[in-house]
């Protein structure tokens, strides 16, 4: 589903930030646009920044169900700064992705390289994702992982874990270091 992203741009409050940008709405089924001005109120301008496809997958229905159960179901807009457009009249943001999966949005937030903004999901998109999730969701059965049956605690001969090869006692005291020399475990003296 093509969805337009509306970004509200206001003047920055510090000299380091020329713009203050916030995703304020989405437009389901909109056509292509590139920073097209929609509304102006003094210095504050709403732009149709672009249109992104909202793609949903059968493998992500668990994430969609969790997102729909939130207090405010949201779509997540992933953006990245484009420093090559710093002198342009519009903000230096590129729209990267639009997702309904809170899990995917969290992955982008964890990287720290992208800007991820939630925006309330319109009722038509909620209905579309809910119907898709109900049709394709398969409950996954939880399988508890079983530990190995190998008993490693039966043998105590001072060399630690029997699966790890060691030539000497792991509980030995450190070797004495002579002035100017170091004794290695194999009997050689290292200078």
Tab-separated table of N, CA and C in Angstrom, residues 54-131:
chain	number	residue	atom	x	y	z
A	54	UNK	N	4.075	0.517	2.043
A	54	UNK	CA	3.947	-0.243	3.287
A	54	UNK	C	3.772	-1.698	2.887
A	55	UNK	N	4.796	-2.493	3.138
A	55	UNK	CA	4.760	-3.910	2.793
A	55	UNK	C	4.610	-4.709	4.073
A	56	UNK	N	3.686	-5.677	4.063
A	56	UNK	CA	3.505	-6.531	5.226
A	56	UNK	C	3.741	-7.975	4.802
A	57	UNK	N	4.246	-8.772	5.757
A	57	UNK	CA	4.674	-10.136	5.466
A	57	UNK	C	4.027	-11.119	6.430
A	58	UNK	N	3.740	-12.322	5.934
A	58	UNK	CA	3.149	-13.368	6.779
A	58	UNK	C	4.034	-13.730	7.959
A	59	UNK	N	5.340	-13.639	7.782
A	59	UNK	CA	6.263	-14.027	8.861
A	59	UNK	C	6.281	-13.020	10.011
A	60	UNK	N	5.720	-11.826	9.818
A	60	UNK	CA	5.750	-10.785	10.849
A	60	UNK	C	4.409	-10.559	11.522
A	61	UNK	N	3.472	-11.495	11.399
A	61	UNK	CA	2.144	-11.263	11.959
A	61	UNK	C	2.172	-11.120	13.476
A	62	UNK	N	3.079	-11.786	14.155
A	62	UNK	CA	3.191	-11.636	15.619
A	62	UNK	C	3.525	-10.183	15.970
A	63	UNK	N	4.431	-9.571	15.226
A	63	UNK	CA	4.802	-8.176	15.465
A	63	UNK	C	3.626	-7.248	15.166
A	64	UNK	N	2.887	-7.515	14.096
A	64	UNK	CA	1.747	-6.669	13.768
A	64	UNK	C	0.676	-6.745	14.850
A	65	UNK	N	0.436	-7.959	15.351
A	65	UNK	CA	-0.566	-8.115	16.415
A	65	UNK	C	-0.147	-7.343	17.666
A	66	UNK	N	1.130	-7.390	17.986
A	66	UNK	CA	1.600	-6.641	19.145
A	66	UNK	C	1.468	-5.136	18.910
A	67	UNK	N	1.794	-4.687	17.711
A	67	UNK	CA	1.664	-3.265	17.389
A	67	UNK	C	0.218	-2.790	17.428
A	68	UNK	N	-0.709	-3.635	16.966
A	68	UNK	CA	-2.125	-3.260	16.975
A	68	UNK	C	-2.702	-3.247	18.391
A	69	UNK	N	-2.092	-3.995	19.305
A	69	UNK	CA	-2.598	-4.037	20.679
A	69	UNK	C	-2.067	-2.886	21.534
A	70	UNK	N	-1.216	-2.043	20.981
A	70	UNK	CA	-0.689	-0.900	21.723
A	70	UNK	C	-1.796	0.119	21.961
A	71	UNK	N	-1.576	1.002	22.924
A	71	UNK	CA	-2.570	2.042	23.228
A	71	UNK	C	-2.886	2.865	21.974
A	72	UNK	N	-1.841	3.241	21.237
A	72	UNK	CA	-2.015	3.941	19.969
A	72	UNK	C	-1.287	3.144	18.889
A	73	UNK	N	-2.002	2.347	18.086
A	73	UNK	CA	-1.332	1.614	17.009
A	73	UNK	C	-0.604	2.602	16.093
A	74	UNK	N	0.639	2.267	15.766
A	74	UNK	CA	1.465	3.214	15.015
A	74	UNK	C	2.150	2.567	13.835
A	75	UNK	N	2.407	3.386	12.836
A	75	UNK	CA	3.351	3.063	11.771
A	75	UNK	C	4.653	3.739	12.154
A	76	UNK	N	5.760	3.228	11.661
A	76	UNK	CA	7.064	3.783	12.008
A	76	UNK	C	7.770	4.232	10.733
A	77	UNK	N	8.173	5.486	10.724
A	77	UNK	CA	8.875	6.072	9.579
A	77	UNK	C	10.363	6.089	9.912
A	78	UNK	N	11.151	5.451	9.066
A	78	UNK	CA	12.602	5.404	9.255
A	78	UNK	C	13.230	6.396	8.283
A	79	UNK	N	14.030	7.322	8.833
A	79	UNK	CA	14.655	8.381	8.024
A	79	UNK	C	16.150	8.407	8.298
A	80	UNK	N	16.878	9.003	7.385
A	80	UNK	CA	18.328	9.154	7.529
A	80	UNK	C	18.706	10.545	7.051
A	81	UNK	N	19.642	11.166	7.745
A	81	UNK	CA	20.113	12.476	7.314
A	81	UNK	C	20.958	12.334	6.061
A	82	UNK	N	20.746	13.243	5.115
A	82	UNK	CA	21.512	13.279	3.875
A	82	UNK	C	22.318	14.578	3.884
A	83	UNK	N	23.567	14.485	4.307
A	83	UNK	CA	24.372	15.701	4.474
A	83	UNK	C	24.722	16.359	3.149
A	84	UNK	N	24.505	15.677	2.035
A	84	UNK	CA	24.787	16.297	0.728
A	84	UNK	C	23.746	17.368	0.387
A	85	UNK	N	22.598	17.396	1.105
A	85	UNK	CA	21.547	18.378	0.838
A	85	UNK	C	21.521	19.475	1.893
A	86	UNK	N	22.587	19.707	2.593
A	86	UNK	CA	22.601	20.673	3.698
A	86	UNK	C	22.223	22.087	3.286
A	87	UNK	N	22.494	22.508	2.072
A	87	UNK	CA	22.229	23.888	1.655
A	87	UNK	C	20.876	24.043	0.965
A	88	UNK	N	20.106	22.993	0.924
A	88	UNK	CA	18.804	23.031	0.279
A	88	UNK	C	17.806	23.791	1.163
A	89	UNK	N	16.673	24.178	0.589
A	89	UNK	CA	15.642	24.893	1.349
A	89	UNK	C	14.770	23.962	2.179
A	90	UNK	N	14.890	22.661	1.976
A	90	UNK	CA	14.123	21.686	2.753
A	90	UNK	C	15.063	20.928	3.680
A	91	UNK	N	14.522	20.281	4.709
A	91	UNK	CA	15.379	19.526	5.633
A	91	UNK	C	16.176	18.447	4.912
A	92	UNK	N	17.308	18.099	5.515
A	92	UNK	CA	18.209	17.123	4.910
A	92	UNK	C	17.869	15.701	5.368
A	93	UNK	N	16.606	15.306	5.196
A	93	UNK	CA	16.157	13.974	5.586
A	93	UNK	C	15.754	13.175	4.357
A	94	UNK	N	16.144	11.916	4.332
A	94	UNK	CA	15.694	10.981	3.305
A	94	UNK	C	14.807	9.946	3.969
A	95	UNK	N	13.674	9.679	3.373
A	95	UNK	CA	12.783	8.638	3.867
A	95	UNK	C	13.337	7.296	3.402
A	96	UNK	N	13.534	6.390	4.340
A	96	UNK	CA	14.128	5.085	4.030
A	96	UNK	C	13.070	3.983	3.982
A	97	UNK	N	12.213	3.952	5.008
A	97	UNK	CA	11.313	2.804	5.163
A	97	UNK	C	10.082	3.209	5.955
A	98	UNK	N	8.980	2.547	5.668
A	98	UNK	CA	7.762	2.670	6.454
A	98	UNK	C	7.376	1.259	6.864
A	99	UNK	N	7.170	1.019	8.164
A	99	UNK	CA	6.861	-0.314	8.646
A	99	UNK	C	5.762	-0.273	9.701
A	100	UNK	N	5.020	-1.372	9.788
A	100	UNK	CA	4.004	-1.525	10.823
A	100	UNK	C	4.519	-2.423	11.939
A	101	UNK	N	5.733	-2.931	11.803
A	101	UNK	CA	6.311	-3.843	12.783
A	101	UNK	C	7.106	-3.079	13.841
A	102	UNK	N	6.666	-3.119	15.105
A	102	UNK	CA	7.454	-2.462	16.151
A	102	UNK	C	8.803	-3.143	16.356
A	103	UNK	N	8.889	-4.429	16.020
A	103	UNK	CA	10.162	-5.143	16.168
A	103	UNK	C	11.184	-4.615	15.156
A	104	UNK	N	10.770	-4.434	13.914
A	104	UNK	CA	11.666	-3.904	12.886
A	104	UNK	C	12.075	-2.472	13.218
A	105	UNK	N	11.118	-1.680	13.708
A	105	UNK	CA	11.429	-0.300	14.098
A	105	UNK	C	12.472	-0.283	15.211
A	106	UNK	N	12.351	-1.200	16.163
A	106	UNK	CA	13.319	-1.279	17.262
A	106	UNK	C	14.708	-1.623	16.743
A	107	UNK	N	14.789	-2.484	15.747
A	107	UNK	CA	16.091	-2.817	15.159
A	107	UNK	C	16.757	-1.575	14.573
A	108	UNK	N	15.994	-0.741	13.897
A	108	UNK	CA	16.554	0.492	13.339
A	108	UNK	C	16.931	1.482	14.441
A	109	UNK	N	16.138	1.527	15.517
A	109	UNK	CA	16.476	2.423	16.635
A	109	UNK	C	17.765	1.988	17.317
A	110	UNK	N	17.987	0.683	17.400
A	110	UNK	CA	19.187	0.165	18.061
A	110	UNK	C	20.463	0.533	17.315
A	111	UNK	N	20.381	0.670	15.986
A	111	UNK	CA	21.587	0.975	15.214
A	111	UNK	C	22.092	2.383	15.508
A	112	UNK	N	21.186	3.309	15.793
A	112	UNK	CA	21.580	4.674	16.096
A	112	UNK	C	21.924	5.517	14.886
A	113	UNK	N	21.902	4.948	13.699
A	113	UNK	CA	22.231	5.695	12.488
A	113	UNK	C	21.004	6.316	11.839
A	114	UNK	N	19.829	5.759	12.135
A	114	UNK	CA	18.600	6.245	11.528
A	114	UNK	C	17.735	6.950	12.573
A	115	UNK	N	16.819	7.760	12.071
A	115	UNK	CA	15.824	8.423	12.910
A	115	UNK	C	14.522	7.661	12.699
A	116	UNK	N	13.917	7.196	13.786
A	116	UNK	CA	12.672	6.432	13.700
A	116	UNK	C	11.586	7.203	14.440
A	117	UNK	N	10.509	7.522	13.724
A	117	UNK	CA	9.402	8.282	14.316
A	117	UNK	C	8.108	7.491	14.184
A	118	UNK	N	7.398	7.308	15.303
A	118	UNK	CA	6.076	6.675	15.212
A	118	UNK	C	5.037	7.707	14.793
A	119	UNK	N	4.019	7.248	14.100
A	119	UNK	CA	2.905	8.110	13.701
A	119	UNK	C	1.630	7.271	13.829
A	120	UNK	N	0.570	7.846	14.386
A	120	UNK	CA	-0.668	7.070	14.555
A	120	UNK	C	-1.149	6.473	13.241
A	121	UNK	N	-1.601	5.230	13.338
A	121	UNK	CA	-2.062	4.489	12.171
A	121	UNK	C	-3.505	4.882	11.847
A	122	UNK	N	-3.811	5.236	10.603
A	122	UNK	CA	-5.196	5.547	10.227
A	122	UNK	C	-6.087	4.305	10.352
A	123	UNK	N	-7.386	4.492	10.602
A	123	UNK	CA	-8.306	3.355	10.763
A	123	UNK	C	-8.305	2.377	9.585
A	124	UNK	N	-8.180	2.874	8.361
A	124	UNK	CA	-8.172	1.982	7.192
A	124	UNK	C	-6.947	1.066	7.213
A	125	UNK	N	-5.816	1.586	7.637
A	125	UNK	CA	-4.593	0.776	7.693
A	125	UNK	C	-4.690	-0.225	8.847
A	126	UNK	N	-5.283	0.186	9.963
A	126	UNK	CA	-5.490	-0.741	11.094
A	126	UNK	C	-6.326	-1.922	10.632
A	127	UNK	N	-7.425	-1.655	9.933
A	127	UNK	CA	-8.303	-2.734	9.456
A	127	UNK	C	-7.575	-3.650	8.473
A	128	UNK	N	-6.786	-3.071	7.574
A	128	UNK	CA	-6.057	-3.857	6.581
A	128	UNK	C	-5.048	-4.792	7.255
A	129	UNK	N	-4.279	-4.263	8.205
A	129	UNK	CA	-3.259	-5.074	8.887
A	129	UNK	C	-3.917	-6.106	9.802
A	130	UNK	N	-4.994	-5.744	10.497
A	130	UNK	CA	-5.688	-6.687	11.368
A	130	UNK	C	-6.242	-7.857	10.560
A	131	UNK	N	-6.890	-7.569	9.427
A	131	UNK	CA	-7.440	-8.638	8.580
A	131	UNK	C	-6.334	-9.543	8.047
